[in-house]
Short mmCIF file of C-alpha atoms in Angstrom, two decimals:
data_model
loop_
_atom_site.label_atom_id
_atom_site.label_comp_id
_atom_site.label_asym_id
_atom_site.label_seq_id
_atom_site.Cartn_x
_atom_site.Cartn_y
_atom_site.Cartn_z
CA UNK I 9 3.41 -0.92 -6.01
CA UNK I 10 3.79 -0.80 -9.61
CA UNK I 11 0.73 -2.55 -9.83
CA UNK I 12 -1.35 -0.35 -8.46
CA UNK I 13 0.63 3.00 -10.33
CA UNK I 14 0.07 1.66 -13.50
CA UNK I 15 -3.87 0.90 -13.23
CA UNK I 16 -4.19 4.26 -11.93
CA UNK I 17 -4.27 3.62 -8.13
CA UNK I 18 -4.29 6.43 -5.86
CA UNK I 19 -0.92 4.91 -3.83
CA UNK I 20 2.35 6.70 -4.95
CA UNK I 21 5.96 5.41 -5.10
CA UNK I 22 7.42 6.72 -1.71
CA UNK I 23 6.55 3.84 0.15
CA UNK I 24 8.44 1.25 -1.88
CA UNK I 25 11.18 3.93 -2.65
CA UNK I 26 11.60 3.77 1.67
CA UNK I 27 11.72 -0.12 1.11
CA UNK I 28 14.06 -0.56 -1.61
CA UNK I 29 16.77 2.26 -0.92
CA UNK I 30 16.80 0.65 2.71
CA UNK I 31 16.56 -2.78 1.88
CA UNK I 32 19.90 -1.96 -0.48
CA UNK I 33 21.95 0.06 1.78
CA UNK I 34 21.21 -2.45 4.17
CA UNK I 35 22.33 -4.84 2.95
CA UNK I 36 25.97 -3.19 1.33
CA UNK I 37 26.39 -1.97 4.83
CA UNK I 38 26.53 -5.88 6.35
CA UNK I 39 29.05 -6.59 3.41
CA UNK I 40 31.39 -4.43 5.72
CA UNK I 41 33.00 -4.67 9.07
CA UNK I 42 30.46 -2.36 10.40
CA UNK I 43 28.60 -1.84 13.99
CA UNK I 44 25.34 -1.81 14.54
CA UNK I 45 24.31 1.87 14.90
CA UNK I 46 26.55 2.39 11.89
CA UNK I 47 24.46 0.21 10.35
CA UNK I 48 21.31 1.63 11.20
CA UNK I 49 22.33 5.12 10.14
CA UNK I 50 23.48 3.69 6.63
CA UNK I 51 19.66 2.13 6.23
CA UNK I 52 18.50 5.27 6.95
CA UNK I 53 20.54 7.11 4.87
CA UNK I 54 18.96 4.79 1.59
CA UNK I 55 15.62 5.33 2.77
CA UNK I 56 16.01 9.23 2.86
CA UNK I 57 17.79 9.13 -0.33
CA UNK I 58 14.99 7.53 -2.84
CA UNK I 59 12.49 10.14 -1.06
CA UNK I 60 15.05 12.87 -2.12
CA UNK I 61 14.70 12.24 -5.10
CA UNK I 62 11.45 11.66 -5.59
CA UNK I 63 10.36 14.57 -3.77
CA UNK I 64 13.38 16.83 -4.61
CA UNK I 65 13.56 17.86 -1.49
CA UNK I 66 17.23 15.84 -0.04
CA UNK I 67 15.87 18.10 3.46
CA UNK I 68 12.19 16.74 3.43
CA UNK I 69 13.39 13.01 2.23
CA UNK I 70 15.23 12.58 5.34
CA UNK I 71 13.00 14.22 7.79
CA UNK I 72 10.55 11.49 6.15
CA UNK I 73 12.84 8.51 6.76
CA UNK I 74 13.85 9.41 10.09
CA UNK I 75 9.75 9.48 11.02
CA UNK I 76 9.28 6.22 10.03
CA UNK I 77 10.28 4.89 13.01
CA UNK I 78 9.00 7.01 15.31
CA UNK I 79 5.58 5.39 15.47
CA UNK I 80 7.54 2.96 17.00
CA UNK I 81 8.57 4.98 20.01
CA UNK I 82 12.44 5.25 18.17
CA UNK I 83 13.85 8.69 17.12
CA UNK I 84 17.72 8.69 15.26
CA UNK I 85 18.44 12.35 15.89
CA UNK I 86 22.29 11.39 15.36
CA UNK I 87 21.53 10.45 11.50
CA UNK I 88 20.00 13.32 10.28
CA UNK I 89 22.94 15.02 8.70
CA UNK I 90 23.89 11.77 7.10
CA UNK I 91 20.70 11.21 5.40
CA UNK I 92 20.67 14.86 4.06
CA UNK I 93 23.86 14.66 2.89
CA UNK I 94 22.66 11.23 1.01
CA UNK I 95 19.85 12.84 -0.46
CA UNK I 96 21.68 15.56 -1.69
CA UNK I 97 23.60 13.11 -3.59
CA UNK I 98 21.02 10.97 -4.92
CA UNK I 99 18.72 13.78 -5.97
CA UNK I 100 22.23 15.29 -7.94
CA UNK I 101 22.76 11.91 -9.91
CA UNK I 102 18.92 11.17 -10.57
CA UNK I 103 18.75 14.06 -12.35
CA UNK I 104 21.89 14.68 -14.06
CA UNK I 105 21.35 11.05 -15.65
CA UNK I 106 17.47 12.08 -16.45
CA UNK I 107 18.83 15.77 -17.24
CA UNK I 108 16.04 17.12 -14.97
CA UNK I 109 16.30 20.63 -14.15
CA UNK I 110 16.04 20.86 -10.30
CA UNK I 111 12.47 23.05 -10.42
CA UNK I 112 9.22 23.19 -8.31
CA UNK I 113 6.73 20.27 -8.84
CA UNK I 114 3.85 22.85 -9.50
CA UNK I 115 3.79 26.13 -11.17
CA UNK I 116 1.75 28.65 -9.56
CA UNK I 117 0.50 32.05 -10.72
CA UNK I 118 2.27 35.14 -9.03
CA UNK I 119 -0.17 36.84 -6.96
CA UNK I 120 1.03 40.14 -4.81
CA UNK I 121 2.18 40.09 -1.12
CA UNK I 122 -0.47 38.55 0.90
CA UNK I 123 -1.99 40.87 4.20
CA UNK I 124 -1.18 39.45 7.41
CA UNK I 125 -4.66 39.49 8.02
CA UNK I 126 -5.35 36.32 5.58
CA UNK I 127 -2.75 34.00 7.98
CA UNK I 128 -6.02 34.03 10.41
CA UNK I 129 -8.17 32.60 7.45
CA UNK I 130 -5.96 29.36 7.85
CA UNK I 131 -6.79 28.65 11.60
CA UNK I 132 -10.47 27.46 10.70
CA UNK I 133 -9.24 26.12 8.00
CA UNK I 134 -6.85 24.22 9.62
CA UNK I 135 -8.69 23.19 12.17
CA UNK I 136 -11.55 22.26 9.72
CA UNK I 137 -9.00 19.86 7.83
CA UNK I 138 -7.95 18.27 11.08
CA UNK I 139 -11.98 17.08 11.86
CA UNK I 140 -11.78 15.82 8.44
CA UNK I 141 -8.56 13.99 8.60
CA UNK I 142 -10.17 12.28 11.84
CA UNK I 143 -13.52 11.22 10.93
CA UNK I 144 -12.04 10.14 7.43
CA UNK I 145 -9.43 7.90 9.75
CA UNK I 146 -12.48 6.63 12.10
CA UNK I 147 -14.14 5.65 8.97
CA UNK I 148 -11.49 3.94 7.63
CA UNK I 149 -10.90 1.71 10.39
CA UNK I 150 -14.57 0.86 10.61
CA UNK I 151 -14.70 -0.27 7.34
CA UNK I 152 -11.63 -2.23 7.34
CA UNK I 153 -12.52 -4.21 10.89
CA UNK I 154 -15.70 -5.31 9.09
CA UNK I 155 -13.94 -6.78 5.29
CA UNK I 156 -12.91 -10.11 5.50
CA UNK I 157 -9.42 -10.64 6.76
CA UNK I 158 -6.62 -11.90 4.27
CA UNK I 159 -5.05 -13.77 7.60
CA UNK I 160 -6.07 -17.03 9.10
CA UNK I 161 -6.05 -16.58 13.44
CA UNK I 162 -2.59 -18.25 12.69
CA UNK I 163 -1.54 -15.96 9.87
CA UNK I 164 -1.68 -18.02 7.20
CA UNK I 165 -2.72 -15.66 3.70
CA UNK I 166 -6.10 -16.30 2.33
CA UNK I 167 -5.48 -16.08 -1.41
CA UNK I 168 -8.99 -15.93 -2.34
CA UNK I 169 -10.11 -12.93 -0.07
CA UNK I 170 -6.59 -10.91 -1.41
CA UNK I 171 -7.79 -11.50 -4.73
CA UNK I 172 -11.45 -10.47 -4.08
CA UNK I 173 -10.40 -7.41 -2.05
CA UNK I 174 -7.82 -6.50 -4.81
CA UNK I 175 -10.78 -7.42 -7.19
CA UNK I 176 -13.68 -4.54 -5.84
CA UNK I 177 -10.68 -2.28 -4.82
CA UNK I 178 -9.90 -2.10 -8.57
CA UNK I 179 -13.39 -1.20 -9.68
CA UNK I 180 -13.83 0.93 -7.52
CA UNK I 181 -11.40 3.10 -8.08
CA UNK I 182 -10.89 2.69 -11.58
CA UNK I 183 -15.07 3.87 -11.52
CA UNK I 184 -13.72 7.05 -9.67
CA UNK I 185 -10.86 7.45 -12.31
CA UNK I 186 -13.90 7.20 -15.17
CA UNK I 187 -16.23 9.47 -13.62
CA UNK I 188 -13.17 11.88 -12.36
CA UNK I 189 -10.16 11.75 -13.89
CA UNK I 190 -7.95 13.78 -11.18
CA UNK I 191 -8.39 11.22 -8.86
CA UNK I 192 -6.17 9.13 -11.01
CA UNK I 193 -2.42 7.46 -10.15
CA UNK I 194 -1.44 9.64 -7.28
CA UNK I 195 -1.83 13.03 -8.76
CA UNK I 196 1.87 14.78 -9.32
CA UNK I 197 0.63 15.13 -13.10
CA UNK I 198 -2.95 15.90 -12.22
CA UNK I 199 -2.08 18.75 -9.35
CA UNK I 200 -0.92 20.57 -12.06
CA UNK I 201 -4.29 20.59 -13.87
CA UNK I 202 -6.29 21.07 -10.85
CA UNK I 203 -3.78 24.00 -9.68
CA UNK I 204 -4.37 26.22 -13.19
CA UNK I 205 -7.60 24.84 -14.34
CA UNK I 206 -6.08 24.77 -18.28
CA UNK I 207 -3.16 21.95 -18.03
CA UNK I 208 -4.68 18.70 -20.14
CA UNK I 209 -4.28 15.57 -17.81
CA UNK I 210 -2.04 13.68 -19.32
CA UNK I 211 -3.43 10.11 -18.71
CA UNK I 212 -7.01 10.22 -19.64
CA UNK I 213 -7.85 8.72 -22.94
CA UNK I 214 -9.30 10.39 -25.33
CA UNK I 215 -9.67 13.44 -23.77
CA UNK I 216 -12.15 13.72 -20.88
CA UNK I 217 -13.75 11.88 -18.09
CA UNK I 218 -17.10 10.16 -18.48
CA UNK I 219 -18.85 13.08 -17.68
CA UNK I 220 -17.32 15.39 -20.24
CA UNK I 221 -15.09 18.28 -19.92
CA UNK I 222 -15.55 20.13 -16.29
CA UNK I 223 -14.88 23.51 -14.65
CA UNK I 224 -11.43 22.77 -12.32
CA UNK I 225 -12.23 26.44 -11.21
CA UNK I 226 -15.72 25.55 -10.24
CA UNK I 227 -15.72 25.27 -5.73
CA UNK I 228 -17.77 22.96 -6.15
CA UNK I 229 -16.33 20.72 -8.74
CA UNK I 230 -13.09 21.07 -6.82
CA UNK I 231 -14.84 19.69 -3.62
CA UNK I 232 -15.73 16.43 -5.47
CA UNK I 233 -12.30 15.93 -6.74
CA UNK I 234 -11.36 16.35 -2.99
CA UNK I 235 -13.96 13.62 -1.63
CA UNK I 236 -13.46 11.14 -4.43
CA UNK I 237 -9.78 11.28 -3.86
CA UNK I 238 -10.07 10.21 0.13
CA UNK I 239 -12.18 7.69 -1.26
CA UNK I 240 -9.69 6.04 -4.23
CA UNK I 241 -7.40 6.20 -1.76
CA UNK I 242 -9.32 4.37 0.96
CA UNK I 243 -10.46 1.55 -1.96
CA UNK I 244 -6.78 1.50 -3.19
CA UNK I 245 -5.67 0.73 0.64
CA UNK I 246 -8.19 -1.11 1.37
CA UNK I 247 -7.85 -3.27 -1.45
CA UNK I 248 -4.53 -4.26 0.22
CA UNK I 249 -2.41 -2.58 -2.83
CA UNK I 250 0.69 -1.43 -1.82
CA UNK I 251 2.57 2.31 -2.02
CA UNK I 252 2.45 5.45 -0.20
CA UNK I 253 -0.20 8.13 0.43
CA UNK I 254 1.57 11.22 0.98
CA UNK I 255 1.03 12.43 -2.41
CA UNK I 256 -2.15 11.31 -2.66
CA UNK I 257 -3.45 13.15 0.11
CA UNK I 258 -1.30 16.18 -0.76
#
């Protein structure tokens, strides 16, 4: 994962932050005298908590670890209120000891109370978004059944067809990064810039993009950032780099 972050991959940190706080709690819980489900919850509870924090949302960090293993058929109702309550606590002591004020990701203008009328707008919308979401999916698994596989039929790793995946996956999207820059890392910075249209983004070097300094107002402009995202992300995933897409996508 911090791999891919650091060469600008469009994979956040949430999926190795669900990893790693479970992996930990975990493992303190077997140090004790503990049952099973007790045990489970605890996990749980270190999941939710690095998404608390990273999200700064202790509510939405343990909805998210509680999901997790749902695609699985498995729902922990019973360790909800345990994970919040762990979330609240890591989200207080990340950012006391970072001495980050507990604020909104993105700022965004004040506009005045919206007619009930415009809620309709976001049914075609919605719906348009969903057809999107699925042919992007069908797409995705088409072009993954036909790359090489890193397994052997007996699941031994292929080293050379990780590295050559990894290899394209990188130009790919580092190409996309040159040629537009919001696609970049997995975009909490870059929202910002995309959101107002003004904000600098504060990883491209010198200033602009390949193509020179662009309209982030511009429909159109905006619908290429949106394309060439889905598609960092699928080289990114495809390129078998690890980390989460939530953000991403968001």
């Amino acid at each position: 994962s911090t791999i891919s972050i650091v060469a600008g991959g469009s994979l956040g940190p949430e999926a190795a932050l669900v990893a790693i706080g479970g992996a930990l709690a975990s493992y303190i819980s077997s140090l004790f005298d503990l049952t099973k489900p007790d045990r489970l919850t605890i996990t749980l509870c270190g999941m939710g908590a690095g998404l608390a924090a990273f999200f700064g949302d202790p509510i939405g960090g343990a909805i998210f670890a509680l999901e997790v293993p749902h695609r699985y058929g498995i729902e922990y109702y019973e360790a909800f209120v345990p994970a919040v309550v762990a979330g609240l606590a890591c989200n207080m002591v990340f950012r006391m000891l970072l001495n980050l004020p507990q604020v909104a990701i993105w700022a965004f203008d004040e506009e005045p109370p919206a007619p009930p009328w415009r809620t309709i707008i976001g049914l075609p919308i919605g719906i348009l978004g969903g057809l999107i979401g699925v042919l992007y999916a069908k797409i995705f698994v088409f072009v993954q059944s036909k790359l090489p596989a890193v397994k052997t039929a007996d699941g031994a790793l292929r080293p050379r067809v990780m590295m050559l995946r990894g290899l394209f996956a990188g130009v790919i999207f580092g190409m996309i990064g040159a040629l537009v820059p919001e696609t970049l890392f997995w975009g909490e910075d870059e929202t910002q810039a995309i959101i107002d249209g003004v904000t600098k983004l504060p990883h491209v070097w010198p200033k602009t993009g390949i193509l020179g300094v662009r309209d982030r107002q511009n429909p159109g402009w905006l619908l290429i950032i949106g394309f060439s995202k889905l598609l960092a992300i699928a080289a990114t995933t495809l390129g078998d780099f690890r980390g989460g897409v939530i953000f991403p996508f968001m």
